């Protein structure tokens, strides 16, 4: 088994819709074998923290819009754990772009996206990014289990 941990964010656009929308995402996570290891509500994210987190997107046309969105309102962050958690969560999230997300109506983004930026959720895209992202929000949590924990 390949047990992994990954970071999931319920972005401000979805978080501000209330508990029903957020609960639908959490239910989807759990129904697909992902356990929530940790949760953190972020009331206000400092702009420099957001820039560091999304640093790989710096220089892209959407970067300022993304930073503005993520620092505009509260959101919630989760550490998820499960078999192939990174790939599984990314499949559940669905495509980033709104038009493609609409073609996957059962995905999180298919259900809740409003635009390419306000696309409801975020998820780590690799084990290295999962470790980095988990470390930002949960510095006391071991990002990914040691290999011997995977047996």
Backbone as ProteinMPNN parsed JSONL, in Angstrom:
{"seq_chain_A": "XXXXXXXXXXXXXXXXXXXXXXXXXXXXXXXXXXXXXXXXXXXXXXXXXXXXXXXXXXXXXXXXXXXXXXXXXXXXXXXXXXXXXXXXXXXXXXXXXXXXXXXXXXXXXXXXXXXXXXXXXXXXXXXXXXXXXXXXXXXXXXXXXXXXXXX", "coords_chain_A": {"N_chain_A": [[0.84, -1.196, 0.0], [0.413, 2.268, -0.694], [0.487, 4.576, 1.342], [-0.252, 7.912, 1.776], [0.114, 11.397, 2.624], [-1.599, 14.423, 2.06], [-2.21, 17.879, 1.251], [-5.206, 19.669, 1.54], [-7.269, 22.326, 0.557], [-10.115, 24.15, 1.347], [-11.2, 26.631, -0.401], [-11.637, 30.274, -0.076], [-13.954, 31.073, -1.595], [-15.64, 28.838, -1.571], [-15.704, 28.162, 1.153], [-17.001, 30.36, 2.303], [-19.595, 29.953, 1.534], [-20.898, 28.508, 3.37], [-21.652, 25.893, 5.807], [-22.875, 23.676, 4.577], [-21.908, 23.34, 1.911], [-19.191, 23.013, 2.431], [-19.304, 20.712, 4.01], [-20.171, 18.86, 2.134], [-17.874, 18.522, 0.614], [-16.099, 17.44, 2.521], [-17.436, 15.065, 3.108], [-17.235, 13.804, 0.608], [-14.458, 13.422, 0.528], [-14.085, 11.568, 2.657], [-15.788, 9.471, 1.858], [-14.343, 8.417, -0.187], [-12.19, 7.168, 0.93], [-10.308, 8.797, 2.2], [-8.838, 10.015, 5.089], [-9.251, 12.621, 7.464], [-6.631, 14.079, 8.919], [-5.777, 16.367, 10.18], [-7.069, 19.647, 10.839], [-7.439, 23.065, 10.048], [-8.595, 26.293, 10.522], [-8.241, 29.234, 8.723], [-8.295, 32.495, 9.366], [-7.433, 34.992, 8.328], [-5.147, 35.294, 5.818], [-1.854, 36.213, 5.546], [-0.452, 38.261, 3.034], [2.208, 37.795, 2.226], [2.663, 35.19, 3.106], [0.876, 33.805, 1.479], [1.993, 34.343, -1.036], [4.404, 32.976, -0.773], [3.485, 30.331, -0.487], [2.173, 29.89, -2.955], [4.278, 30.253, -4.681], [5.409, 28.939, -6.958], [3.789, 29.734, -8.994], [4.326, 32.322, -9.496], [4.699, 35.131, -11.587], [2.986, 34.274, -13.523], [0.005, 35.079, -15.366], [-2.307, 34.954, -13.794], [-1.506, 35.053, -11.164], [-1.544, 37.44, -9.378], [-4.345, 37.696, -9.054], [-5.018, 35.234, -7.892], [-3.608, 35.37, -5.439], [-4.884, 37.583, -4.297], [-7.501, 36.558, -4.042], [-7.102, 34.382, -2.242], [-6.312, 35.689, 0.047], [-8.448, 37.152, 0.815], [-10.588, 36.325, 2.411], [-11.789, 34.049, 5.015], [-10.659, 30.597, 5.099], [-10.395, 26.979, 4.961], [-8.136, 24.422, 5.94], [-6.868, 21.161, 5.368], [-5.204, 18.181, 6.374], [-4.971, 15.341, 4.601], [-5.125, 11.781, 4.613], [-4.384, 8.656, 3.164], [-4.58, 5.775, 0.961], [-2.624, 6.342, -1.851], [-3.151, 9.115, -1.656], [-2.604, 11.687, -2.744], [-3.002, 11.583, -5.596], [-5.604, 10.596, -5.547], [-7.095, 12.626, -4.212], [-6.703, 14.702, -6.036], [-8.074, 13.719, -8.263], [-10.673, 13.71, -7.218], [-11.019, 16.454, -6.811], [-11.141, 17.492, -9.423], [-10.881, 19.103, -12.713], [-8.908, 22.128, -13.002], [-9.706, 24.375, -14.519], [-12.68, 26.162, -15.205], [-14.475, 25.574, -17.387], [-13.696, 22.974, -18.117], [-14.108, 21.723, -15.693], [-16.872, 21.773, -15.513], [-17.515, 19.71, -17.178], [-17.101, 17.571, -15.627], [-19.171, 16.962, -13.568], [-19.546, 15.705, -11.087], [-17.271, 16.111, -9.667], [-15.456, 17.998, -7.154], [-14.834, 20.588, -8.044], [-16.434, 20.687, -10.286], [-18.917, 20.765, -9.109], [-18.812, 23.116, -7.539], [-17.188, 25.25, -8.537], [-16.663, 28.663, -9.491], [-15.136, 30.193, -11.113], [-11.958, 30.151, -12.874], [-10.143, 30.893, -10.922], [-11.661, 31.106, -8.56], [-12.184, 28.374, -7.693], [-13.012, 26.577, -5.781], [-11.453, 24.446, -4.382], [-8.159, 23.31, -3.35], [-5.31, 21.256, -3.959], [-2.379, 19.407, -3.15], [0.106, 18.657, -5.616], [2.132, 16.821, -5.83], [4.313, 14.533, -4.027], [6.467, 15.992, -2.943], [5.538, 18.659, -3.008], [3.345, 18.317, -1.347], [4.599, 17.8, 1.114], [5.908, 20.288, 1.492], [3.691, 22.082, 1.514], [2.064, 21.103, 3.612], [3.835, 21.549, 5.697], [3.801, 24.336, 5.875], [1.265, 25.032, 6.92], [0.901, 23.218, 8.998], [3.22, 22.837, 10.916], [4.015, 21.048, 12.916], [3.271, 18.53, 12.179], [4.12, 15.419, 10.808], [4.807, 15.354, 7.476], [4.592, 13.242, 5.351], [4.088, 9.794, 5.911], [6.729, 7.765, 7.207], [8.618, 5.392, 5.221], [8.51, 2.808, 6.457], [6.098, 2.935, 7.76], [4.304, 2.521, 5.809], [3.835, -0.118, 5.384]], "CA_chain_A": [[0.0, 0.0, 0.0], [1.117, 3.537, -0.752], [-0.215, 5.534, 2.192], [0.305, 9.254, 1.631], [-0.593, 12.554, 3.16], [-1.664, 15.549, 1.13], [-2.901, 19.051, 1.772], [-6.424, 20.091, 0.843], [-7.795, 23.62, 0.999], [-11.43, 24.629, 0.931], [-10.873, 28.033, -0.673], [-12.609, 31.241, 0.445], [-15.224, 31.115, -2.331], [-16.488, 27.733, -1.109], [-15.829, 28.248, 2.607], [-17.974, 31.405, 2.644], [-20.956, 29.53, 1.175], [-21.518, 27.898, 4.536], [-21.273, 24.542, 6.203], [-23.408, 22.653, 3.679], [-20.969, 23.131, 0.809], [-17.963, 22.467, 3.013], [-19.586, 19.341, 4.446], [-20.23, 18.021, 0.93], [-16.486, 18.217, 0.249], [-15.56, 16.532, 3.539], [-18.086, 13.767, 2.883], [-16.623, 13.232, -0.596], [-13.13, 12.952, 0.941], [-14.223, 10.362, 3.488], [-16.414, 8.41, 1.063], [-13.337, 7.872, -1.097], [-11.091, 6.568, 1.677], [-9.342, 9.767, 2.723], [-9.147, 10.455, 6.447], [-8.788, 13.952, 7.828], [-5.66, 13.938, 10.009], [-5.717, 17.658, 10.871], [-7.877, 20.718, 10.257], [-7.123, 24.406, 10.551], [-9.31, 27.422, 9.907], [-7.384, 30.409, 8.558], [-9.172, 33.67, 9.327], [-6.837, 35.929, 7.377], [-3.828, 34.84, 5.389], [-0.984, 37.332, 5.194], [-0.12, 38.229, 1.61], [3.533, 37.19, 2.02], [2.501, 33.738, 3.262], [0.218, 33.313, 0.262], [2.989, 34.395, -2.123], [5.354, 31.871, -0.56], [2.774, 29.083, -0.746], [1.904, 29.785, -4.395], [5.467, 30.776, -5.354], [5.664, 28.338, -8.269], [2.923, 30.388, -9.976], [4.754, 33.716, -9.637], [4.989, 35.507, -12.966], [1.869, 33.89, -14.4], [-0.991, 36.155, -15.453], [-3.344, 34.815, -12.769], [-0.909, 35.072, -9.823], [-2.117, 38.476, -8.497], [-5.753, 37.38, -8.79], [-5.01, 34.101, -6.962], [-3.178, 35.865, -4.122], [-5.975, 38.421, -3.779], [-8.609, 35.684, -3.628], [-6.752, 33.569, -1.077], [-6.117, 36.542, 1.227], [-9.627, 38.012, 0.935], [-11.608, 35.814, 3.336], [-11.364, 32.806, 5.673], [-10.698, 29.311, 4.403], [-10.05, 25.865, 5.843], [-7.06, 23.575, 5.434], [-6.915, 19.802, 5.898], [-4.236, 17.16, 5.987], [-5.676, 14.099, 4.278], [-4.273, 10.598, 4.555], [-5.013, 7.474, 2.592], [-3.824, 5.135, -0.107], [-2.468, 7.231, -3.014], [-3.969, 10.28, -1.291], [-2.381, 12.846, -3.619], [-3.72, 11.358, -6.861], [-7.036, 10.418, -5.26], [-7.69, 13.932, -3.936], [-6.698, 15.479, -7.274], [-9.193, 13.223, -9.079], [-11.916, 14.186, -6.604], [-11.118, 17.896, -7.033], [-11.529, 17.753, -10.806], [-10.041, 20.044, -13.461], [-8.743, 23.486, -12.494], [-10.422, 25.36, -15.33], [-14.131, 26.094, -15.043], [-15.148, 24.889, -18.501], [-13.402, 21.541, -18.008], [-14.748, 21.247, -14.458], [-18.296, 21.564, -15.81], [-17.63, 18.411, -17.848], [-16.956, 16.595, -14.54], [-20.099, 17.549, -12.598], [-19.476, 15.07, -9.771], [-16.04, 16.524, -8.989], [-15.635, 19.155, -6.267], [-14.847, 21.808, -8.851], [-17.62, 20.629, -11.134], [-20.074, 21.14, -8.296], [-18.736, 24.377, -6.812], [-16.365, 26.316, -9.133], [-17.3, 29.869, -10.035], [-14.205, 30.696, -12.123], [-10.692, 29.425, -12.795], [-9.516, 31.248, -9.646], [-12.603, 30.725, -7.499], [-12.483, 26.994, -8.1], [-13.471, 25.808, -4.619], [-10.511, 23.642, -3.601], [-6.758, 23.171, -3.759], [-4.666, 20.034, -3.497], [-0.974, 19.218, -3.52], [0.219, 17.917, -6.872], [3.244, 15.868, -5.775], [4.738, 14.3, -2.642], [7.332, 17.095, -2.503], [4.684, 19.81, -2.712], [2.541, 17.979, -0.164], [5.451, 18.028, 2.283], [6.094, 21.737, 1.613], [2.429, 22.734, 1.858], [1.678, 20.69, 4.965], [4.754, 22.236, 6.601], [3.408, 25.739, 6.036], [0.084, 25.152, 7.774], [0.965, 22.29, 10.132], [4.652, 22.55, 11.091], [4.249, 19.97, 13.882], [2.802, 17.251, 11.636], [4.989, 14.753, 9.846], [4.08, 15.453, 6.218], [4.247, 11.936, 4.801], [4.578, 8.725, 6.778], [7.993, 7.128, 6.843], [8.369, 4.178, 4.434], [8.132, 1.645, 7.267], [4.691, 3.082, 8.137], [3.5, 2.157, 4.644], [3.71, -1.587, 5.275]], "C_chain_A": [[0.875, 1.246, 0.0], [0.317, 4.586, 0.023], [0.505, 6.872, 2.093], [-0.52, 10.251, 2.425], [-0.547, 13.654, 2.111], [-2.396, 16.699, 1.793], [-4.115, 19.347, 0.903], [-6.862, 21.427, 1.427], [-9.209, 23.782, 0.46], [-11.263, 26.14, 0.835], [-11.975, 28.979, -0.184], [-13.959, 31.238, -0.273], [-16.168, 30.005, -1.903], [-16.734, 27.827, 0.394], [-16.927, 29.237, 3.002], [-19.403, 31.049, 2.251], [-21.655, 28.829, 2.333], [-21.151, 26.44, 4.714], [-21.777, 23.457, 5.26], [-22.451, 22.318, 2.55], [-19.684, 22.493, 1.323], [-18.173, 21.011, 3.422], [-19.671, 18.39, 3.26], [-18.827, 17.606, 0.493], [-15.898, 17.211, 1.232], [-16.16, 15.137, 3.379], [-17.477, 13.064, 1.679], [-15.235, 12.675, -0.262], [-13.25, 11.599, 1.645], [-14.822, 9.196, 2.718], [-15.431, 7.737, 0.114], [-12.066, 7.431, -0.363], [-10.022, 7.515, 2.168], [-9.755, 10.168, 4.131], [-8.542, 11.823, 6.691], [-7.927, 13.806, 9.078], [-5.591, 15.221, 10.836], [-6.553, 18.671, 10.101], [-7.44, 22.039, 10.864], [-7.948, 25.434, 9.789], [-8.354, 28.606, 9.876], [-8.307, 31.614, 8.38], [-8.701, 34.69, 8.302], [-5.423, 35.456, 7.074], [-3.032, 36.057, 4.968], [-0.521, 37.17, 3.748], [1.235, 37.569, 1.342], [3.49, 35.672, 2.186], [1.872, 33.133, 2.013], [1.193, 33.308, -0.911], [4.005, 33.268, -1.994], [4.704, 30.537, -0.938], [2.588, 28.858, -2.246], [3.083, 30.272, -5.24], [5.733, 30.209, -6.734], [4.816, 28.978, -9.368], [3.31, 31.848, -10.222], [5.128, 33.991, -11.093], [3.899, 35.114, -13.953], [0.773, 34.958, -14.306], [-2.007, 36.118, -14.313], [-2.822, 34.956, -11.342], [-1.497, 36.176, -8.934], [-3.568, 38.189, -8.109], [-5.867, 36.242, -7.767], [-4.649, 34.561, -5.552], [-4.279, 36.723, -3.5], [-7.119, 37.552, -3.258], [-8.286, 34.953, -2.324], [-6.529, 34.395, 0.19], [-7.353, 37.4, 1.52], [-10.626, 37.587, 2.008], [-11.096, 34.527, 3.985], [-11.438, 31.598, 4.739], [-10.288, 28.229, 5.382], [-9.063, 24.944, 5.144], [-7.127, 22.224, 6.135], [-5.664, 19.042, 5.487], [-5.048, 15.888, 5.804], [-4.685, 12.96, 4.224], [-5.069, 9.44, 3.985], [-4.126, 6.878, 1.519], [-3.834, 6.044, -1.341], [-3.267, 8.522, -2.837], [-3.813, 11.452, -2.252], [-3.185, 12.699, -4.905], [-5.222, 11.25, -6.626], [-7.715, 11.769, -5.032], [-7.739, 14.776, -5.208], [-7.82, 15.019, -8.217], [-10.525, 13.738, -8.536], [-12.119, 15.688, -6.815], [-11.653, 18.191, -8.421], [-10.628, 18.788, -11.448], [-10.044, 21.447, -12.858], [-9.649, 24.477, -13.211], [-11.929, 25.102, -15.331], [-14.815, 25.298, -16.15], [-14.909, 23.386, -18.465], [-14.059, 20.948, -16.769], [-16.228, 20.955, -14.692], [-18.542, 20.222, -16.496], [-17.476, 17.253, -16.868], [-17.862, 17.027, -13.39], [-20.079, 16.91, -11.216], [-18.204, 15.431, -9.012], [-16.339, 17.737, -8.104], [-15.732, 20.442, -7.072], [-16.036, 21.835, -9.806], [-18.865, 21.08, -10.39], [-20.028, 22.59, -7.827], [-17.917, 25.496, -7.45], [-17.213, 27.461, -9.644], [-16.445, 30.484, -11.14], [-12.933, 29.862, -12.019], [-9.957, 29.718, -11.489], [-10.389, 30.815, -8.478], [-13.111, 29.321, -7.811], [-12.589, 26.037, -6.915], [-12.396, 25.151, -3.768], [-9.107, 23.689, -4.197], [-6.266, 21.831, -3.251], [-3.229, 19.968, -3.967], [-0.892, 18.36, -4.773], [1.368, 16.919, -6.911], [3.597, 15.618, -4.309], [5.603, 15.441, -2.099], [6.5, 18.328, -2.158], [3.781, 19.546, -1.513], [3.351, 18.238, 1.105], [5.627, 19.525, 2.547], [4.82, 22.406, 2.126], [1.937, 22.363, 3.249], [2.537, 21.42, 5.987], [4.39, 23.689, 6.85], [2.261, 25.869, 7.04], [0.151, 24.316, 9.049], [2.424, 21.908, 10.394], [4.952, 21.402, 12.054], [3.799, 18.6, 13.388], [3.83, 16.704, 10.667], [4.247, 14.729, 8.52], [3.66, 14.105, 5.65], [4.844, 10.858, 5.678], [5.901, 8.165, 6.27], [7.7, 5.835, 6.092], [7.944, 2.972, 5.262], [6.688, 1.72, 7.741], [3.768, 2.661, 7.005], [3.308, 0.66, 4.499], [2.567, -2.103, 6.113]], "O_chain_A": [[1.941, 1.273, 0.616], [-0.429, 5.375, -0.558], [1.716, 6.956, 2.298], [-1.655, 9.998, 2.829], [0.428, 13.79, 1.373], [-3.114, 16.512, 2.776], [-4.046, 19.28, -0.324], [-6.828, 21.629, 2.64], [-9.465, 23.578, -0.726], [-11.195, 26.837, 1.847], [-13.096, 28.551, 0.089], [-14.999, 31.386, 0.369], [-17.381, 30.209, -1.873], [-17.851, 27.597, 0.856], [-17.694, 28.977, 3.929], [-20.334, 31.774, 2.602], [-22.86, 28.585, 2.283], [-20.448, 25.841, 3.9], [-21.148, 22.404, 5.158], [-22.21, 21.146, 2.262], [-19.16, 21.553, 0.726], [-17.3, 20.173, 3.197], [-19.28, 17.228, 3.373], [-18.617, 16.475, 0.056], [-15.267, 16.237, 0.821], [-15.451, 14.139, 3.504], [-17.228, 11.86, 1.723], [-14.876, 11.587, -0.713], [-12.599, 10.624, 1.27], [-14.407, 8.052, 2.905], [-15.664, 6.614, -0.336], [-10.997, 7.333, -0.966], [-8.927, 7.076, 2.521], [-10.883, 10.609, 4.35], [-7.464, 12.143, 6.19], [-8.419, 13.458, 10.151], [-5.374, 15.172, 12.047], [-6.724, 18.571, 8.886], [-7.112, 22.115, 12.048], [-7.984, 25.432, 8.559], [-7.734, 28.939, 10.885], [-9.007, 31.734, 7.375], [-9.494, 35.189, 7.502], [-4.613, 35.249, 7.978], [-3.479, 36.842, 4.131], [-0.232, 36.059, 3.302], [1.395, 36.863, 0.346], [4.2, 34.949, 1.486], [2.292, 32.073, 1.55], [1.21, 32.36, -1.696], [4.415, 32.676, -2.992], [5.311, 29.717, -1.627], [2.821, 27.757, -2.745], [2.898, 30.661, -6.393], [6.234, 30.923, -7.604], [5.095, 28.785, -10.551], [2.703, 32.528, -11.05], [5.791, 33.181, -11.741], [3.896, 35.576, -15.094], [0.642, 35.645, -13.293], [-2.514, 37.166, -13.913], [-3.615, 34.977, -10.4], [-1.919, 35.876, -7.817], [-3.966, 38.415, -6.966], [-6.719, 36.287, -6.88], [-5.31, 34.184, -4.584], [-4.569, 36.599, -2.31], [-7.639, 37.785, -2.166], [-9.11, 34.915, -1.41], [-6.557, 33.849, 1.293], [-7.305, 38.278, 2.382], [-11.425, 38.403, 2.465], [-10.082, 33.977, 3.555], [-12.167, 31.586, 3.747], [-9.879, 28.523, 6.505], [-9.137, 24.716, 3.937], [-7.404, 22.143, 7.332], [-5.134, 19.235, 4.392], [-5.72, 15.42, 6.723], [-3.533, 13.149, 3.832], [-6.253, 9.264, 4.275], [-3.059, 7.407, 1.208], [-4.891, 6.46, -1.816], [-3.966, 8.964, -3.749], [-4.79, 12.14, -2.547], [-3.958, 13.587, -5.263], [-6.017, 11.756, -7.418], [-8.781, 12.032, -5.588], [-8.715, 15.491, -5.435], [-8.442, 15.842, -8.89], [-11.398, 14.151, -9.299], [-13.249, 16.147, -6.978], [-12.524, 19.046, -8.583], [-9.71, 19.299, -10.806], [-11.038, 21.894, -12.286], [-10.283, 25.32, -12.576], [-12.38, 23.962, -15.445], [-15.648, 24.437, -15.868], [-15.818, 22.606, -18.75], [-14.514, 19.804, -16.789], [-16.773, 20.002, -14.136], [-19.636, 19.663, -16.41], [-17.692, 16.095, -17.226], [-17.364, 17.42, -12.335], [-20.553, 17.52, -10.257], [-18.072, 15.093, -7.836], [-17.35, 18.416, -8.286], [-16.597, 21.281, -6.82], [-16.579, 22.902, -10.095], [-19.757, 21.7, -10.969], [-21.07, 23.238, -7.723], [-17.947, 26.616, -6.94], [-18.317, 27.27, -10.154], [-16.953, 31.206, -11.999], [-12.839, 28.97, -11.176], [-9.216, 28.865, -11.001], [-9.9, 30.223, -7.516], [-14.278, 29.108, -8.14], [-12.295, 24.847, -7.03], [-12.421, 25.284, -2.544], [-8.899, 24.048, -5.356], [-6.745, 21.328, -2.235], [-2.905, 20.424, -5.064], [-1.703, 17.457, -4.977], [1.562, 16.241, -7.92], [3.22, 16.405, -3.44], [5.484, 15.812, -0.931], [6.732, 18.968, -1.132], [3.486, 20.463, -0.747], [2.844, 18.829, 2.059], [5.511, 19.976, 3.687], [4.866, 23.203, 3.063], [1.446, 23.22, 3.983], [2.037, 21.861, 7.022], [4.648, 24.214, 7.933], [2.299, 26.735, 7.915], [-0.465, 24.659, 10.057], [2.822, 20.775, 10.122], [6.045, 20.837, 12.008], [3.935, 17.611, 14.107], [4.348, 17.425, 9.814], [3.165, 14.147, 8.434], [2.464, 13.859, 5.487], [5.978, 10.985, 6.141], [6.152, 8.102, 5.066], [6.646, 5.233, 6.298], [7.103, 2.189, 4.819], [6.1, 0.696, 8.09], [2.573, 2.464, 7.223], [2.66, 0.221, 3.549], [2.317, -3.308, 6.142]]}, "name": "protein", "num_of_chains": 1, "seq": "XXXXXXXXXXXXXXXXXXXXXXXXXXXXXXXXXXXXXXXXXXXXXXXXXXXXXXXXXXXXXXXXXXXXXXXXXXXXXXXXXXXXXXXXXXXXXXXXXXXXXXXXXXXXXXXXXXXXXXXXXXXXXXXXXXXXXXXXXXXXXXXXXXXXXXX"}
